[in-house]
Protein backbone atom coordinates (compact mmCIF):
# COMPACT_ATOMS: atom_id res chain seq x y z
CA MET A 1 -3.69 -22.10 -8.59
CA ASP A 2 -2.58 -24.77 -11.30
CA GLY A 3 0.77 -24.29 -13.63
CA ASP A 4 3.22 -21.67 -12.64
CA PRO A 5 1.98 -18.82 -11.16
CA THR A 6 2.37 -15.10 -12.00
CA ASN A 7 3.29 -12.13 -9.32
CA ILE A 8 0.76 -9.55 -10.34
CA LEU A 9 1.58 -5.88 -8.60
CA ILE A 10 -1.48 -3.47 -8.81
CA MET A 11 -1.22 0.08 -8.43
CA GLY A 12 -3.60 2.33 -8.18
CA GLU A 13 -4.42 5.70 -6.45
CA ASN A 14 -6.38 5.93 -2.86
CA GLY A 15 -9.26 4.16 -2.86
CA ALA A 16 -8.98 2.38 -6.23
CA GLY A 17 -10.66 -0.62 -4.61
CA LYS A 18 -7.21 -2.70 -4.59
CA SER A 19 -7.58 -4.35 -2.08
CA TYR A 20 -10.96 -5.11 -2.86
CA VAL A 21 -10.24 -6.58 -6.01
CA VAL A 22 -7.26 -9.19 -4.04
CA ASN A 23 -9.43 -9.88 -1.48
CA SER A 24 -12.19 -10.70 -3.86
CA PHE A 25 -9.39 -13.46 -4.94
CA LEU A 26 -8.02 -14.72 -2.40
CA SER A 27 -11.50 -15.88 -1.10
CA ARG A 28 -12.00 -18.18 -3.84
CA ILE A 29 -9.08 -19.65 -3.07
CA GLU A 30 -9.47 -23.19 -1.25
CA LYS A 31 -7.82 -22.62 1.80
CA LYS A 32 -6.63 -26.38 2.13
CA ASP A 33 -4.81 -25.79 -1.35
CA CYS A 34 -3.14 -23.03 -0.21
CA LEU A 35 -1.05 -21.11 2.42
CA ILE A 36 -2.29 -16.92 2.67
CA LEU A 37 0.28 -14.64 3.89
CA SER A 38 -0.66 -11.76 4.29
CA THR A 39 0.10 -8.00 5.58
CA ALA A 40 -0.08 -4.19 5.33
CA CYS A 41 2.62 -2.35 5.21
CA PHE A 42 2.30 2.07 6.64
CA GLN A 43 4.54 5.02 6.34
CA ALA A 44 5.36 5.55 9.85
CA GLU A 45 6.87 1.82 9.48
CA LYS A 46 9.08 1.97 6.36
CA ASN A 47 12.05 3.77 8.90
CA PHE A 48 12.27 0.33 10.47
CA PRO A 49 14.06 -2.62 8.73
CA LEU A 50 11.34 -6.02 7.93
CA GLN A 51 9.01 -4.54 10.13
CA SER A 52 6.06 -5.11 7.73
CA TRP A 53 7.45 -8.57 7.72
CA ASN A 54 6.63 -9.07 11.03
CA ASP A 55 2.55 -10.74 10.95
CA ILE A 56 3.81 -12.57 7.72
CA ILE A 57 6.67 -14.14 10.04
CA PHE A 58 4.00 -14.56 12.81
CA GLN A 59 2.10 -16.51 9.81
CA ILE A 60 4.50 -18.57 9.40
CA ASP A 61 5.62 -19.37 12.90
CA ASP A 62 1.92 -20.74 13.69
CA TYR A 63 1.62 -22.95 10.71
CA ILE A 64 5.07 -24.33 11.72
CA GLN A 65 3.70 -24.96 14.86
CA GLY A 66 0.55 -25.94 13.67
CA ASN A 67 1.83 -28.52 10.96
CA CYS A 68 4.81 -29.62 13.45
CA VAL A 69 7.33 -28.88 10.45
CA VAL A 70 10.86 -29.26 11.69
CA LEU A 71 13.24 -26.47 11.13
CA GLN A 72 16.76 -26.08 12.06
CA ASP A 73 18.22 -24.61 15.26
CA SER A 74 20.17 -21.89 13.50
CA PHE A 75 17.16 -21.29 11.52
CA ILE A 76 14.98 -20.28 14.45
CA ASN A 77 17.62 -18.51 16.35
CA SER A 78 18.61 -16.33 13.13
CA VAL A 79 14.66 -15.05 12.64
CA ALA A 80 14.56 -15.24 16.13
CA GLN A 81 17.38 -12.15 16.43
CA PHE A 82 14.88 -10.05 14.30
CA PHE A 83 11.24 -10.99 15.08
CA PRO A 84 12.15 -12.63 19.17
CA THR A 85 9.82 -15.30 19.87
CA PHE A 86 9.94 -16.80 16.89
CA GLY A 87 9.91 -21.07 17.06
CA GLY A 88 9.30 -20.70 20.63
CA VAL A 89 12.72 -18.55 21.19
CA THR A 90 13.16 -16.47 23.88
CA ASN A 91 15.24 -13.45 24.45
CA ASP A 92 17.14 -15.47 27.23
CA ASP A 93 17.86 -18.48 24.50
CA ILE A 94 19.36 -15.46 21.79
CA GLN A 95 23.30 -14.52 21.67
CA PHE A 96 22.90 -11.21 20.70
CA THR A 97 25.73 -10.22 18.49
CA GLY A 98 27.39 -7.05 18.85
CA ASP A 99 26.48 -3.99 16.48
CA ILE A 100 29.52 -4.51 13.86
CA ALA A 101 27.98 -8.27 12.88
CA LYS A 102 24.31 -5.94 12.46
CA ASN A 103 25.18 -6.79 8.61
CA PHE A 104 25.92 -10.74 9.37
CA ARG A 105 22.91 -10.85 11.64
CA TYR A 106 20.55 -9.04 8.44
CA ARG A 107 22.15 -12.00 5.89
CA SER A 108 21.74 -14.45 8.43
CA CYS A 109 17.97 -13.77 8.90
CA LYS A 110 17.03 -13.70 5.11
CA ASN A 111 18.30 -16.30 3.96
CA SER A 112 17.27 -18.78 6.79
CA ILE A 113 13.76 -16.86 6.41
CA ILE A 114 14.01 -17.98 2.63
CA ARG A 115 14.41 -21.59 3.37
CA ILE A 116 12.02 -21.94 5.54
CA ILE A 117 9.49 -20.36 3.47
CA MET A 118 11.23 -23.07 0.12
CA LYS A 119 10.87 -25.70 2.68
CA ILE A 120 7.38 -25.02 3.04
CA ALA A 121 6.25 -24.37 -0.10
CA ALA A 122 7.55 -27.89 -0.50
CA LEU A 123 4.62 -29.05 0.94
CA LYS A 124 1.75 -26.47 -0.84
CA LYS A 125 1.28 -23.30 -2.34
CA VAL A 126 1.91 -19.84 -0.62
CA ILE A 127 1.08 -16.94 -1.82
CA PHE A 128 2.01 -13.78 -0.42
CA PHE A 129 -0.11 -10.48 -0.11
CA ILE A 130 1.10 -7.36 0.44
CA ASP A 131 -0.69 -4.52 0.79
CA ASN A 132 1.14 -0.99 -0.01
CA ILE A 133 4.38 -2.26 -0.48
CA ASN A 134 5.17 0.98 -1.69
CA ALA A 135 5.83 1.58 1.88
CA MET A 136 7.46 -1.72 2.47
CA ASP A 137 10.78 -0.77 4.18
CA SER A 138 13.92 -1.23 1.82
CA ALA A 139 15.39 -4.57 3.65
CA GLY A 140 11.79 -6.09 3.53
CA GLN A 141 11.75 -5.06 -0.71
CA ASP A 142 15.07 -6.70 -1.31
CA LEU A 143 13.90 -10.07 1.16
CA VAL A 144 10.71 -9.80 -1.16
CA SER A 145 12.95 -9.67 -4.53
CA SER A 146 15.45 -12.18 -3.23
CA ILE A 147 12.21 -14.61 -2.65
CA MET A 148 10.55 -13.52 -6.44
CA ARG A 149 13.71 -14.74 -7.51
CA ILE A 150 14.02 -18.16 -6.64
CA ARG A 151 11.31 -18.48 -8.95
CA SER A 152 9.31 -21.67 -7.42
CA SER A 153 6.43 -22.49 -9.12
CA ASN A 154 5.16 -22.90 -5.40
CA ILE A 155 4.96 -18.77 -4.21
CA MET A 156 3.57 -16.45 -5.81
CA PHE A 157 3.20 -12.75 -4.65
CA ILE A 158 0.36 -10.13 -5.19
CA CYS A 159 1.57 -6.88 -3.85
CA THR A 160 -0.10 -3.31 -4.06
CA SER A 161 0.71 -0.04 -4.30
CA LEU A 162 0.64 4.16 -4.82
CA ASP A 163 0.90 5.37 -8.11
CA ALA A 164 2.69 8.04 -6.34
CA ALA A 165 6.03 6.61 -4.78
CA ASP A 166 9.40 7.46 -3.84
CA TYR A 167 12.41 6.86 -5.29
CA ASP A 168 13.69 3.55 -3.96
CA THR A 169 10.66 1.69 -4.10
CA VAL A 170 9.94 3.33 -8.76
CA THR A 171 14.09 1.64 -8.63
CA PHE A 172 12.67 -1.71 -6.50
CA PHE A 173 9.69 -1.66 -9.12
CA SER A 174 11.90 -1.41 -12.16
CA SER A 175 14.57 -3.28 -11.13
CA MET A 176 11.35 -6.04 -10.48
CA SER A 177 9.86 -4.93 -14.15
CA LYS A 178 13.10 -5.72 -16.02
CA GLU A 179 13.47 -9.56 -14.67
CA ASN A 180 9.95 -10.52 -15.78
CA LEU A 181 9.04 -10.83 -12.17
CA PHE A 182 5.85 -8.74 -11.98
CA GLU A 183 3.49 -8.34 -14.17
CA HIS A 184 1.71 -4.89 -13.21
CA ILE A 185 -2.19 -4.08 -13.17
CA ASN A 186 -3.05 -0.47 -13.86
CA LEU A 187 -6.87 0.25 -11.59
CA GLY A 188 -8.55 3.34 -12.61
CA ARG A 189 -11.23 4.96 -11.83
CA LEU A 190 -14.58 4.18 -12.46
CA THR A 191 -16.33 5.09 -16.10
CA LEU A 192 -19.83 6.29 -15.70
CA ASP A 193 -21.41 2.84 -16.89
CA GLU A 194 -18.86 1.37 -14.78
CA THR A 195 -20.04 3.59 -11.88
CA ALA A 196 -24.09 2.51 -13.42
CA ALA A 197 -23.79 -1.33 -12.50
CA PHE A 198 -21.80 -1.16 -9.62
CA ILE A 199 -24.36 0.58 -8.35
CA MET A 200 -26.92 -1.50 -10.16
CA ASN A 201 -25.58 -4.43 -8.43
CA SER A 202 -25.14 -3.54 -4.97
CA VAL A 203 -28.56 -1.63 -4.34
CA THR A 204 -30.97 -4.25 -5.49
CA ASP A 205 -34.50 -3.57 -3.60
CA ILE A 206 -33.70 0.56 -4.11
CA THR A 207 -34.82 1.99 -7.57
CA VAL A 208 -31.54 4.82 -8.72
CA SER A 209 -32.65 6.92 -11.04
CA GLN A 210 -29.78 7.97 -13.55
CA ALA A 211 -30.10 10.99 -12.16
CA MET A 212 -28.90 9.89 -8.91
CA ILE A 213 -26.49 7.87 -10.30
CA GLU A 214 -24.66 10.73 -13.07
CA ALA A 215 -24.98 12.34 -8.70
CA ILE A 216 -22.84 9.48 -7.50
CA HIS A 217 -20.30 9.72 -10.80
CA ARG A 218 -20.02 13.02 -10.69
CA GLU A 219 -19.54 13.92 -6.77
CA THR A 220 -16.83 10.32 -6.32
CA GLU A 221 -15.31 11.28 -9.20
CA GLY A 222 -15.63 7.15 -10.05
CA ASN A 223 -13.32 6.82 -6.70
CA PHE A 224 -14.34 3.54 -5.72
CA PHE A 225 -13.63 4.27 -2.35
CA PHE A 226 -16.20 7.07 -2.06
CA LEU A 227 -18.53 4.86 -4.11
CA THR A 228 -18.77 2.53 -1.45
CA GLU A 229 -19.67 5.16 0.85
CA ALA A 230 -21.85 7.10 -1.58
CA VAL A 231 -23.82 3.52 -1.74
CA HIS A 232 -23.99 2.52 1.77
CA ASN A 233 -25.70 5.85 2.21
CA ILE A 234 -28.20 5.03 -0.44
CA LYS A 235 -29.44 1.85 1.23
CA ASP A 236 -29.19 3.68 4.23
CA SER A 237 -31.15 6.69 3.39
CA LYS A 238 -28.25 9.17 4.34
CA ASN A 239 -27.39 11.69 1.84
CA ILE A 240 -24.30 10.24 -0.55
CA ASN A 241 -22.04 13.19 0.25
CA SER A 242 -21.86 11.85 4.33
CA LEU A 243 -18.37 9.59 5.42
CA SER A 244 -19.01 6.83 7.81
CA LEU A 245 -17.15 6.82 10.70
CA THR A 246 -14.83 3.89 9.81
CA ALA A 247 -13.98 6.68 6.61
CA ARG A 248 -13.35 9.37 8.33
CA SER A 249 -10.78 7.58 10.23
CA ILE A 250 -8.88 6.09 7.01
CA LEU A 251 -8.75 9.04 5.70
CA ASP A 252 -7.43 10.91 9.09
CA ASP A 253 -4.95 8.25 8.89
CA ARG A 254 -3.10 9.43 5.51
CA LEU A 255 -2.35 12.26 7.29
CA ASN A 256 -0.37 10.80 10.04
CA GLY A 257 3.56 11.50 9.89
CA LEU A 258 2.95 14.71 8.25
CA SER A 259 5.05 17.55 9.81
CA LYS A 260 3.52 20.99 10.61
CA ASP A 261 4.34 22.25 7.77
CA SER A 262 3.19 20.08 4.87
CA ARG A 263 0.24 19.78 6.36
CA MET A 264 -0.01 23.97 6.43
CA LEU A 265 0.56 23.52 2.43
CA LEU A 266 -1.84 21.18 2.30
CA ASP A 267 -3.68 22.72 3.76
CA THR A 268 -3.37 26.11 1.35
CA ILE A 269 -2.98 24.37 -1.13
CA SER A 270 -7.09 22.51 -0.99
CA VAL A 271 -8.48 26.29 -1.15
CA PHE A 272 -7.69 26.29 -4.88
CA HIS A 273 -10.49 25.04 -6.72
CA ASP A 274 -8.57 23.36 -9.48
CA TYR A 275 -4.20 23.74 -8.37
CA VAL A 276 -1.26 26.37 -7.09
CA THR A 277 1.63 27.23 -8.71
CA LEU A 278 5.40 26.55 -7.11
CA ASN A 279 5.74 30.53 -7.26
CA THR A 280 2.22 31.06 -6.09
CA LEU A 281 2.78 29.27 -2.42
CA SER A 282 6.15 30.77 -2.12
CA LEU A 283 4.77 33.22 -2.14
CA ILE A 284 1.65 33.11 0.52
CA HIS A 285 4.36 31.02 2.74
CA ASP A 286 6.77 33.58 2.56
CA LYS A 287 9.11 31.29 1.86
CA GLU A 288 12.32 29.67 -0.28
CA PRO A 289 10.60 28.08 -3.44
CA LEU A 290 13.76 25.12 -2.42
CA GLU A 291 12.28 24.49 0.71
CA ILE A 292 8.80 24.45 -0.48
CA LEU A 293 9.99 22.22 -2.85
CA ASN A 294 10.85 19.99 0.39
CA TYR A 295 7.50 19.85 1.89
CA LEU A 296 5.74 19.71 -1.87
CA GLU A 297 8.10 15.87 -1.82
CA GLU A 298 6.74 14.36 1.47
CA LEU A 299 3.17 15.17 0.06
CA LYS A 300 3.83 13.66 -3.07
CA GLU A 301 5.83 10.57 -0.65
CA HIS A 302 2.11 10.66 0.61
CA ALA A 303 0.00 10.31 -2.87
CA LEU A 304 -1.44 13.81 -1.46
CA ILE A 305 -1.14 15.76 -4.37
CA VAL A 306 0.52 15.48 -7.98
CA GLU A 307 2.84 17.36 -9.65
CA ARG A 308 1.44 18.14 -13.26
CA SER A 309 3.60 20.47 -16.41
CA GLY A 310 0.45 22.22 -17.81
CA GLU A 311 0.14 22.49 -20.87
CA LYS A 312 -0.39 26.11 -21.41
CA SER A 313 1.85 27.16 -19.21
CA PRO A 314 5.25 27.17 -18.29
CA HIS A 315 5.34 26.72 -14.47
CA ILE A 316 4.71 23.63 -13.01
CA MET A 317 1.13 23.15 -10.83
CA PHE A 318 0.59 21.12 -7.77
CA ILE A 319 -3.04 19.51 -7.48
CA ILE A 320 -4.84 17.75 -4.33
CA ILE A 321 -5.38 14.58 -4.01
CA SER A 322 -7.48 14.74 -0.83
CA ASN A 323 -7.17 17.04 2.34
CA GLU A 324 -9.24 14.98 4.52
CA GLY A 325 -10.53 17.54 7.07
CA VAL A 326 -10.39 21.38 4.59
CA ASP A 327 -13.38 21.22 2.92
CA LYS A 328 -15.89 18.78 1.52
CA LYS A 329 -15.68 19.06 -1.53
CA SER A 330 -11.44 18.03 -0.86
CA ALA A 331 -13.24 14.74 0.54
CA GLN A 332 -13.99 13.51 -3.07
CA ASN A 333 -10.81 13.92 -4.59
CA LEU A 334 -8.84 10.61 -2.78
């Protein structure tokens, strides 16, 4: 953490190991030298302004209270209007303004948060870890960009994101890249040799044959999430294709928020071995292509399918990334 830190954006598909890489890095940092503020963003909260910042704000509050950092009352009251109980302020202490002043209240809160963070950064280095920033609301992303533009040598952001994101998030990433505020790192799937090295380092008391390694790589397709599950199954002498309850719950969470029609469309796509075209989906569901496209966009925003143009076909193909709960093969393609 010496010198000027670089903000990092790690991108990759679900299960690529983005969070694992960041947590491994953060675990090696001396906590007495840095204040690590972390949060995870969820697609279901994307329509709630600053919701993803809630955990960070209260981690800041804990630091302030624990280290007797003195703040101006105006800063505390501005933040407390969006984050109740911040700084010990109760609802009875806040003079809420009318709807006309909502935009002013947000800008006042945003500026107060920036001032508070700058005051903490003057005392020690601050590292923000934002997991799945692609699911953060636009107001939260705006706050992130405002802090980055300060270009403080004591403030660093590490963010992870799916490689498939909505228009607003892509615009946000593009803007940050143009200003050289992000350094991109793309995590792909593991090769056969990388899979073998991971398995051998993880399973030290059991001999794993080359044939088994090749079978694991074939079944998981090098996806780090499923490789980890396979390693756990080897240690527990289970079938490498089985998933733990924790893993299943993680996969099920990815389907939360999907509309009924989009879920039905995902089930249909999962039946096809390689891909399915828009015209085929329109015919099966007896719906107009434009209506089908709306549901496909929802699935793309949840990073459940990818859209590709075939080299030998003029049709647009939709390829499933994962569809947990439909069949066994779908679970190996997160």
